[in-house]
Tab-separated table of C-alpha atoms in Angstrom:
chain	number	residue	atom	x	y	z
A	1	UNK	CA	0.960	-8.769	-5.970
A	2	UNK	CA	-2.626	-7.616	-6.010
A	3	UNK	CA	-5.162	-6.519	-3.645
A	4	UNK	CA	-3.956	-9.345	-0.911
A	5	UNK	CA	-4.511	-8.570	2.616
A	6	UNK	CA	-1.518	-10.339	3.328
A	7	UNK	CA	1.340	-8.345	3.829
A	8	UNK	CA	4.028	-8.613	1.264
A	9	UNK	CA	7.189	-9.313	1.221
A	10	UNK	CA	9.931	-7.150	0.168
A	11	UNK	CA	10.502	-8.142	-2.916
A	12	UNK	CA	6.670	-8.044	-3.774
A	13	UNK	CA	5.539	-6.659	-7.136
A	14	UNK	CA	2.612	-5.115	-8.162
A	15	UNK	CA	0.150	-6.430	-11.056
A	16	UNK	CA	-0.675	-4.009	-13.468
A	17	UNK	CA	-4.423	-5.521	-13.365
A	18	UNK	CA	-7.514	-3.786	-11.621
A	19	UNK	CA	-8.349	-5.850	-8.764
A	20	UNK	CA	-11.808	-7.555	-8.896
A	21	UNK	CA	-13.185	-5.336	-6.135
A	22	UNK	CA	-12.232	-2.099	-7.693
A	23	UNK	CA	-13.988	0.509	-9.448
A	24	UNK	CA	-13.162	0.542	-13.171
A	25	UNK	CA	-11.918	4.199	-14.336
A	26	UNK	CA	-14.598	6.768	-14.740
A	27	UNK	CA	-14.281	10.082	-17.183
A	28	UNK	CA	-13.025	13.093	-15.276
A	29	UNK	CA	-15.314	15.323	-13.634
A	30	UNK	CA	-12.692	18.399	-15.346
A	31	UNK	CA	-9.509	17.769	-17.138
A	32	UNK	CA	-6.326	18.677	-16.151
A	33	UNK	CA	-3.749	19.622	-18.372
A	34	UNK	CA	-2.924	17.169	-20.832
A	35	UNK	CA	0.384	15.809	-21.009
A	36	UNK	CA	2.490	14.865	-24.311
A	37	UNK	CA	2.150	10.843	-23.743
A	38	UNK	CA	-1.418	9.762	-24.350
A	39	UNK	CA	-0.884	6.066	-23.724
A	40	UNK	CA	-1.204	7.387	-19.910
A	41	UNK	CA	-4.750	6.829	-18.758
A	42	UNK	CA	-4.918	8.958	-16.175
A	43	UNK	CA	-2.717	11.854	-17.966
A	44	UNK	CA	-5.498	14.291	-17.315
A	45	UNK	CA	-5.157	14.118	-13.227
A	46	UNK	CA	-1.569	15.764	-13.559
A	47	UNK	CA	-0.434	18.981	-12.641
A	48	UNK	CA	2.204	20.362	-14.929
A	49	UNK	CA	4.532	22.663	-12.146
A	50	UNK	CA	4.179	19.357	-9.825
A	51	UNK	CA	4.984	17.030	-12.514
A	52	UNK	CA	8.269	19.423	-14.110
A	53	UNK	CA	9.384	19.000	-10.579
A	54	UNK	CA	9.287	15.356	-10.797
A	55	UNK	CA	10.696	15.207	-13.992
A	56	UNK	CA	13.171	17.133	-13.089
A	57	UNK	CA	15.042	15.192	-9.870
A	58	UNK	CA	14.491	12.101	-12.374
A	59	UNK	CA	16.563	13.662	-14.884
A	60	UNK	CA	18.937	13.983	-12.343
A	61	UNK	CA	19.493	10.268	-11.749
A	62	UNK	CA	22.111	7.787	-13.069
A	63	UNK	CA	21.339	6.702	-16.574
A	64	UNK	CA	19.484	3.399	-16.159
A	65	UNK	CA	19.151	3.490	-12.413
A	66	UNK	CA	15.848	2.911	-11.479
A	67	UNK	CA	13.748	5.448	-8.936
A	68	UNK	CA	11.965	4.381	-5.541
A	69	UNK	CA	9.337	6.621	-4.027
A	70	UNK	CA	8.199	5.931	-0.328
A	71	UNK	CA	4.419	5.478	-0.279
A	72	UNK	CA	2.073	5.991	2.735
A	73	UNK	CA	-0.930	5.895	0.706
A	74	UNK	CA	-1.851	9.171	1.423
A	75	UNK	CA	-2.496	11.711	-0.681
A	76	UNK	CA	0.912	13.546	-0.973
A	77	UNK	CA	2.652	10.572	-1.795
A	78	UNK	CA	-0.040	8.706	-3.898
A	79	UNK	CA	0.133	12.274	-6.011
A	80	UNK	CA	4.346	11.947	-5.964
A	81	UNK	CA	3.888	7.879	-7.281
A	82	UNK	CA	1.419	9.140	-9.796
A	83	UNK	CA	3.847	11.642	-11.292
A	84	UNK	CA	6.752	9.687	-11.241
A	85	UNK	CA	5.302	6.836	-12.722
A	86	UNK	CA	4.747	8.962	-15.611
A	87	UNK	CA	7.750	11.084	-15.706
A	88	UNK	CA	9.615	7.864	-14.824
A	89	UNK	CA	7.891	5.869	-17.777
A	90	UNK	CA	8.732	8.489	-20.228
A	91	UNK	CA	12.431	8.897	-19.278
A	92	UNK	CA	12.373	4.496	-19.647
A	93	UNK	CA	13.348	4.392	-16.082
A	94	UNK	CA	11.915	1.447	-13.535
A	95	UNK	CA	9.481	2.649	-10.687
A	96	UNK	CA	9.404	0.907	-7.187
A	97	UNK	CA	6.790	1.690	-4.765
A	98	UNK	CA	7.523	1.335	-1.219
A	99	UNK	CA	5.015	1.085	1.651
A	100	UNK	CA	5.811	0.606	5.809
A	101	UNK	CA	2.827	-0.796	7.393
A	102	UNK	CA	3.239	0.628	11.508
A	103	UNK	CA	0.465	-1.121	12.971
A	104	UNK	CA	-0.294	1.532	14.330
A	105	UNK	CA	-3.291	2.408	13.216
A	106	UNK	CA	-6.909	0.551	13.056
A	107	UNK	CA	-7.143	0.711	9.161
A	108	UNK	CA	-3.156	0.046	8.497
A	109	UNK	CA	-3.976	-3.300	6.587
A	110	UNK	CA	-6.536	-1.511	4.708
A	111	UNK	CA	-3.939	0.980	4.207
A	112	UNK	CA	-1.165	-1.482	3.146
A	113	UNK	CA	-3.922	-2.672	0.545
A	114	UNK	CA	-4.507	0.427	-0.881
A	115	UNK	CA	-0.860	1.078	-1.870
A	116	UNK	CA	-0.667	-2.027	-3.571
A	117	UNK	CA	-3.558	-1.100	-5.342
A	118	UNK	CA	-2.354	1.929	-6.313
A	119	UNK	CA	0.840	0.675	-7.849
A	120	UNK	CA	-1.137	-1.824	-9.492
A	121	UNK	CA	-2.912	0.544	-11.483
A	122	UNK	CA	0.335	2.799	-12.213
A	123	UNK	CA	1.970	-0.531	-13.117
A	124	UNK	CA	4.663	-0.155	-10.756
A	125	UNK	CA	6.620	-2.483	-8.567
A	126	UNK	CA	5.345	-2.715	-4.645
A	127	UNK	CA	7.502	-3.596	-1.753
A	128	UNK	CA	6.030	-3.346	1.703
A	129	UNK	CA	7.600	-4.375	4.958
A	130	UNK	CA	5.613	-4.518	8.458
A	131	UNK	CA	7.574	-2.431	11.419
A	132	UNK	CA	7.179	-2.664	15.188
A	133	UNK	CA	7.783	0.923	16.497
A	134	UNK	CA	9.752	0.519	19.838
A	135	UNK	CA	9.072	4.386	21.321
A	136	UNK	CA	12.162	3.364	23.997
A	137	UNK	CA	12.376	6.883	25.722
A	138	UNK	CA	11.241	9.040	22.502
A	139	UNK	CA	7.872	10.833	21.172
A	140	UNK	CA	5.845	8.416	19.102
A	141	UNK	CA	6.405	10.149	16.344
A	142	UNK	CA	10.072	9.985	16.165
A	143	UNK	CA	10.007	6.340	17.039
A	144	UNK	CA	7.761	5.967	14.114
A	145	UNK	CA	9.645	7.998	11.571
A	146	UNK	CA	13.229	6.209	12.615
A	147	UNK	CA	11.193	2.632	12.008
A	148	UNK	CA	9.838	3.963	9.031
A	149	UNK	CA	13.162	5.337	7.633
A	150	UNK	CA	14.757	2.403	8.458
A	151	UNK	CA	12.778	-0.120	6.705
A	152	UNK	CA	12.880	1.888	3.463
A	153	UNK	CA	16.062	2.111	3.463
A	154	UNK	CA	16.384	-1.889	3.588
A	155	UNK	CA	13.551	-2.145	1.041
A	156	UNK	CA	15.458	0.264	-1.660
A	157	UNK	CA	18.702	-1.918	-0.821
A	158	UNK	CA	17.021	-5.275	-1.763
A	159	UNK	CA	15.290	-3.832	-4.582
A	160	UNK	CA	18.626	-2.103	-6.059
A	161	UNK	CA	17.163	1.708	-5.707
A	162	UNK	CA	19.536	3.886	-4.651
A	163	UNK	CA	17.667	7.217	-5.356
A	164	UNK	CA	14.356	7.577	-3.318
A	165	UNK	CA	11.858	10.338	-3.826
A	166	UNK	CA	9.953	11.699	-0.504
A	167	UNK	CA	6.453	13.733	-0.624
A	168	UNK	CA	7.195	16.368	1.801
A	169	UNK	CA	5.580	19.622	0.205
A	170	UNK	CA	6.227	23.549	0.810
A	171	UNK	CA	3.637	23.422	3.706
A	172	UNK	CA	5.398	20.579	5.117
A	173	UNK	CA	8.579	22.881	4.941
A	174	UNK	CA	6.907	25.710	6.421
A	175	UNK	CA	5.302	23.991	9.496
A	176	UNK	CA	8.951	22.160	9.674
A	177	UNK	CA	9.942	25.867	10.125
A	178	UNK	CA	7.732	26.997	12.606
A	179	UNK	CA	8.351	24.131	14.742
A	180	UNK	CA	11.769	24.562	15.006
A	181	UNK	CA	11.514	28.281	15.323
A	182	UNK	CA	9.681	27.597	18.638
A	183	UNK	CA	12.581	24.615	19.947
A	184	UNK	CA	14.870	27.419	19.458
A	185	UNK	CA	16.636	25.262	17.347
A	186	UNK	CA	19.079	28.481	16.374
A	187	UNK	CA	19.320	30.057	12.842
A	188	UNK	CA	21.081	26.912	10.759
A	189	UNK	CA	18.094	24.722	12.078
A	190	UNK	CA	15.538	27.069	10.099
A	191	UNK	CA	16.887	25.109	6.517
A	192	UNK	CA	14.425	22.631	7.549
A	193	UNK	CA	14.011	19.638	4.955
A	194	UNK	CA	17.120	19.745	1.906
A	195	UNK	CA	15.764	19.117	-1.386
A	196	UNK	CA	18.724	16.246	-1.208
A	197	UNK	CA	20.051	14.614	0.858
A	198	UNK	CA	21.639	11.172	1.771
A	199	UNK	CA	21.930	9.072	4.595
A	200	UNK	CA	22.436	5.152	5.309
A	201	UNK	CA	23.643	5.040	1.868
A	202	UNK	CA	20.534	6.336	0.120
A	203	UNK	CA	19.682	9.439	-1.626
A	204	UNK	CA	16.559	11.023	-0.736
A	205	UNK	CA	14.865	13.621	-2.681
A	206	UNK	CA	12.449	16.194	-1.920
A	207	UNK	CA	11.141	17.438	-5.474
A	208	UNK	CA	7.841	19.483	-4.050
A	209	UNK	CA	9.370	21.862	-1.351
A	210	UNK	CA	8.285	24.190	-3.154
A	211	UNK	CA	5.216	22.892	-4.417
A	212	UNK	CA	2.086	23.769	-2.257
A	213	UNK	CA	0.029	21.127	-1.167
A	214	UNK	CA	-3.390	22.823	-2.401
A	215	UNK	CA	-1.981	21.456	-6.108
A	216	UNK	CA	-1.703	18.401	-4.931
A	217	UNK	CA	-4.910	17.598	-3.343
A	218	UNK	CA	-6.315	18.997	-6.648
A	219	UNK	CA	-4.693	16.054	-8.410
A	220	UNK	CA	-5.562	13.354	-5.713
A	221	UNK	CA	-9.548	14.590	-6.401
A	222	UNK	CA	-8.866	14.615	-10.202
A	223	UNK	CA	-7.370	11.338	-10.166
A	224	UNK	CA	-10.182	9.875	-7.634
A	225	UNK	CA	-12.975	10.828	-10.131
A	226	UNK	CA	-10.973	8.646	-12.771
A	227	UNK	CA	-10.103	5.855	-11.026
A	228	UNK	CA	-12.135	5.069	-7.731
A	229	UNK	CA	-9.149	4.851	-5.884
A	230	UNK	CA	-8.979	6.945	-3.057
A	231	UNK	CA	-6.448	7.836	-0.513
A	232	UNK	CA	-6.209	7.387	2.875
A	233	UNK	CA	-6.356	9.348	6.020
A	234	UNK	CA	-4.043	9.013	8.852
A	235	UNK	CA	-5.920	10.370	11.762
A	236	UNK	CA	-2.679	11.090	13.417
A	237	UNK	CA	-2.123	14.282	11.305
A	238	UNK	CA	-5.387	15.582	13.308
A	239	UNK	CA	-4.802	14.408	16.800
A	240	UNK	CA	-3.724	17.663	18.697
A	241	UNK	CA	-1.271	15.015	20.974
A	242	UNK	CA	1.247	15.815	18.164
A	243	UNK	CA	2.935	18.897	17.624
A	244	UNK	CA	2.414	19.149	14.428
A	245	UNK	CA	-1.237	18.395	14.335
A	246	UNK	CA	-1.510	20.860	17.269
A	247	UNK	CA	0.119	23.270	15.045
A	248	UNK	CA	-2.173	22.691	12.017
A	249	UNK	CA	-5.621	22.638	14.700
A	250	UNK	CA	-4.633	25.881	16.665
A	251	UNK	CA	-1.887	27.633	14.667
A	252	UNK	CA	-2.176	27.901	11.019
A	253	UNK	CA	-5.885	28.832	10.929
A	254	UNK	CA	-5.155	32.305	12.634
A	255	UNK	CA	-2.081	32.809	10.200
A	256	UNK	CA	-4.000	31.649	7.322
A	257	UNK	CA	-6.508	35.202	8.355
A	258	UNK	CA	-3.568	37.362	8.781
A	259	UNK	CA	-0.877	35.914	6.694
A	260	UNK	CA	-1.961	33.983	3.672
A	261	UNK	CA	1.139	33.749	2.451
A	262	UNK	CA	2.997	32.449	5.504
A	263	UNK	CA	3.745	28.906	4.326
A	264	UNK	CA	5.398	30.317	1.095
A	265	UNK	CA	7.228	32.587	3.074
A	266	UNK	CA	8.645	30.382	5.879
A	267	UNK	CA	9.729	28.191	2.844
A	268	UNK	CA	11.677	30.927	1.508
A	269	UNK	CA	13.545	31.483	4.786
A	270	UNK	CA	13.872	27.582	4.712
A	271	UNK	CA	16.115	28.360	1.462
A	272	UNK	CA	17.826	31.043	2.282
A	273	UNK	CA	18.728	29.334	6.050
A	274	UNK	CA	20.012	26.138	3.894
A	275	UNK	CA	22.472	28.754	1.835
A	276	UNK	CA	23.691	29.737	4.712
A	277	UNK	CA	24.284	26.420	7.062
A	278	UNK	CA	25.862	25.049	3.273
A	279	UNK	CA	28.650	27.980	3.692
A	280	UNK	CA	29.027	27.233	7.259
A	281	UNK	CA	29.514	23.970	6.575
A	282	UNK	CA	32.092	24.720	3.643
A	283	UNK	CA	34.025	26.828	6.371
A	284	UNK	CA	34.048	23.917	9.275
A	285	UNK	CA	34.890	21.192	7.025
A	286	UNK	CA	38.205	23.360	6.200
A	287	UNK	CA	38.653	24.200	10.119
A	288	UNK	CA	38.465	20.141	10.868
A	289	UNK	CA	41.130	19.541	8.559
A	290	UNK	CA	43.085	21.958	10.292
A	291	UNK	CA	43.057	19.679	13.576
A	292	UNK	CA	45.969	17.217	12.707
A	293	UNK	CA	42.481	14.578	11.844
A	294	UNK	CA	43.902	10.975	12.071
A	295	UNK	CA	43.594	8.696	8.624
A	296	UNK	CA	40.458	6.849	9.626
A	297	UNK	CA	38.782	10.134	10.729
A	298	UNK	CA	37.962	8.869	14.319
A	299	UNK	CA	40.185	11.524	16.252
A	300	UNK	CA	41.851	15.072	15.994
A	301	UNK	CA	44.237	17.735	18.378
A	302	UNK	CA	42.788	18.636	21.158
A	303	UNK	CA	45.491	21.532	21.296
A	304	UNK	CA	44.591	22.548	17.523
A	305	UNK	CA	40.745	22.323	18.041
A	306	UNK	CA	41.174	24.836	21.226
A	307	UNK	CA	43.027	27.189	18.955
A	308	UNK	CA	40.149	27.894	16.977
A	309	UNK	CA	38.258	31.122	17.775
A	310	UNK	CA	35.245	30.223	20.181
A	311	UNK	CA	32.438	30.435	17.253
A	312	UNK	CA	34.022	27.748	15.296
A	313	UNK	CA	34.877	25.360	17.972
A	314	UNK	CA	30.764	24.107	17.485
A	315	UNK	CA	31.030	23.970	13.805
A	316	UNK	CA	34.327	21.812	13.830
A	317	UNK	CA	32.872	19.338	16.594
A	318	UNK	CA	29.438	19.347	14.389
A	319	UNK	CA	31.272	18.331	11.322
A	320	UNK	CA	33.684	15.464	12.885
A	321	UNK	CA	30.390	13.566	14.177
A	322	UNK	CA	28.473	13.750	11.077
A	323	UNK	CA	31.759	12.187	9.242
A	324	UNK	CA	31.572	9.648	11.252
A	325	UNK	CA	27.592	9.106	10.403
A	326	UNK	CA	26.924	10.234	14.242
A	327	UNK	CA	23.768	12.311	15.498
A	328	UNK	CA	23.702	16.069	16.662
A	329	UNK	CA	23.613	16.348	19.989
A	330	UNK	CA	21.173	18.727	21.362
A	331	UNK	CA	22.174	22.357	22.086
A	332	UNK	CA	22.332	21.843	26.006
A	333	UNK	CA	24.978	18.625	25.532
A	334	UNK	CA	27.330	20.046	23.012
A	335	UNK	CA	27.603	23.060	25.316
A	336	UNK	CA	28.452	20.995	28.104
A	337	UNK	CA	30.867	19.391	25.810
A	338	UNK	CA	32.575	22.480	24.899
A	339	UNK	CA	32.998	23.327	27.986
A	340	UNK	CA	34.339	20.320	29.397
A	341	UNK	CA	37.155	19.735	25.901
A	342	UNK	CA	37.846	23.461	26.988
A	343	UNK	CA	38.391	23.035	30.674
A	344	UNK	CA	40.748	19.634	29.936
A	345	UNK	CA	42.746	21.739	28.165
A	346	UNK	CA	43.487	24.225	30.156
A	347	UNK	CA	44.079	21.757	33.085
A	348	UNK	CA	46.188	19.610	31.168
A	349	UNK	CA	46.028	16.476	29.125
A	350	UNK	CA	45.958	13.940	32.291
A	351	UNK	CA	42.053	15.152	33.438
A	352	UNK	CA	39.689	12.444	32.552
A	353	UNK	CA	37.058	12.864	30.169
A	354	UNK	CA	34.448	10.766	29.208
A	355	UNK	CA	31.517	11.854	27.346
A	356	UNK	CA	28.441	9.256	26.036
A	357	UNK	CA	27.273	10.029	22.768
A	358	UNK	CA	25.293	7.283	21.087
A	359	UNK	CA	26.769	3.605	21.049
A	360	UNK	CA	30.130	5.550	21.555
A	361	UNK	CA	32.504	7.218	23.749
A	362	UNK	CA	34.200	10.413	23.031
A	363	UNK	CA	37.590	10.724	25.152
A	364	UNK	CA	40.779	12.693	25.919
A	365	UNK	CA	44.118	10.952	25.457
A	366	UNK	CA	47.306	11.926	25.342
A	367	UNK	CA	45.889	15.657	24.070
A	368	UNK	CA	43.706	14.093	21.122
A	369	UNK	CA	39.863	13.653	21.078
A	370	UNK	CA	39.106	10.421	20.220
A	371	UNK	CA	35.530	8.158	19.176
A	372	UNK	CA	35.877	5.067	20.878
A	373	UNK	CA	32.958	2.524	20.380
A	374	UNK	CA	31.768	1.898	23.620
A	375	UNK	CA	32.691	-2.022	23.696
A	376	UNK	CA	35.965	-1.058	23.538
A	377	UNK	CA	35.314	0.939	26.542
A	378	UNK	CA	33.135	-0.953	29.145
């Protein structure tokens, strides 16, 4: 729909008219460079790397299969749904917008109106879908980000996208980096975001890991100055509460002096961590086969998995709870679980064990490691 403060309903879509109360397009203050289809009115706001990235994971897709890209309103993503509403246009592929209105935030209606907007004037389809963000013993921020996740992936389901593109940028990567550098989250943590990846039966793509955000910004000022629409600012990203802001306030600013080029490099390391936790991967996907795995994946020998030399053991356990579509534990618990799978087995297969994990239960029986949901526990 339009410009309605109303929040829409998932299966909302976008009119490709200019609202009543907004600006009509103005000439650009300084072209960009042009792009080879001039039936685009705001062609001259692109950026060619940033677009041939775009173009790029499109061409990647399904024939046919139409693209989603999850919009905040913000700049990054505004800049990714201008892009791929070109590239996508060009390549005769369908476009869906998709906005998650937190509440969070004094100006999130505004917000929620501004993405409509925006895919009015790209003449894309709009979905948005209000979340309440239950923190329930986490950081606000990852309460917000599982809501937010969540939701699009329920939005892309009822709008038949199966291929979602995500605005994270190379100094998104490199703070991403840092941050887990300093919750010594070990070497395979330091891949950071994966240009690809999928979860909850979605694939999310990354296209501008490697893009810096300077370029973007560019284009969001570009395209301001030829359409009035502007984007909006979470004041989150500057409220030192969060780690990353705190990082952005305190951090970067004295790296920026003595390491310009920090952000590209961390993003480099990003890469080269992600070639290596892809080999270790490889090798502990061939060790858990090794453990006798039942048909249905949900247990393996306990005697086989303690035959595996000690650096391994991790790998093989890692790999058997992301089959089943479980979370890593922290460091601190899958020691404690290594410890205890070791212990049983050198004390026999009678000793008890019992170890929460989730909605689930992961048990020793009759020398196999098992995941037991936990109603079929308690």
């Amino acid at each position: 729909m339009g410009a309605s403060r109303k929040p829409a309903s998932p299966a909302t879509r976008a009119s490709g008219t200019r609202p009543p109360d907004e600006p009509a397009p103005r000439p650009p203050k300084r072209p960009a460079a042009a792009s080879d289809d001039d039936s685009d009115p705001w062609r001259t706001a692109l950026d060619l790397a940033l677009l041939r990235a775009v173009d790029a994971a499109l061409a990647a897709l399904p024939a046919g299969s139409p693209a989603g890209v999850a919009l905040s309103a913000g700049a990054d993503s505004a800049m990714l749904a201008l892009h791929a509403a070109h590239a996508a246009r060009r390549r005769g592929r369908r476009l869906h917008c998709f906005h998650i209105h937190h509440g969070l935030q004094a100006g999130a209606d505004d917000w929620l109106v501004r993405a409509h907007r925006l895919a009015g004037l790209l003449q894309a389809d709009c979905h948005s879908r209000r979340v309440a963000v239950d923190v329930d013993g986490r950081g606000m921020e990852a309460a917000a980000r599982d809501a937010r996740y969540a939701a699009l992936v329920e939005l892309a389901a009822h709008a038949g996208v199966g291929h979602l593109l995500l605005a994270h940028h190379q100094d998104d990567q490199a703070e991403t980096v840092l941050l887990r550098l300093l919750r010594g989250t070990g070497p395979l943590g330091l891949a950071a975001m994966r240009p690809v990846t999928e979860r909850d039966g979605l694939v999310w793509i990354r296209p501008w890991l490697d893009q810096p955000r300077a370029a973007i910004l560019d284009c969001a000022r570009r395209f301001e100055a030829l359409s009035g629409w502007r984007p909006v600012s979470d004041p989150s990203n500057a409220d030192d509460r969060y780690a990353r802001a705190a990082l952005r306030a305190g951090l970067a600013p004295a790296l920026d002096a003595r390491w310009p080029a920090w952000r590209r490099t961390l993003a480099r390391h990003a890469a080269q961590a992600r070639e290596l936790s892809d080999w270790v991967d490889e090798a502990a996907r061939a060790d858990w086969l090794g453990l006798d795995p039942s048909p249905d994946g949900r247990e393996f020998s306990l005697a086989a998995w303690r035959a595996l030399p000690a650096p391994r053991q991790a790998p093989a356990l890692r790999c058997w709870l992301r089959g089943l579509g479980l979370r890593m534990p922290t460091e601190a618990r899958l020691r404690a679980w290594l410890r205890q799978l070791r212990e049983v087995h050198a004390l026999g297969h009678d000793r008890a064990v019992r170890l929460r994990h989730e909605d689930v239960w992961i048990m020793v029986r009759r020398g196999r490691v098992l995941c037991v949901p936990k109603t079929q526990v308690e």
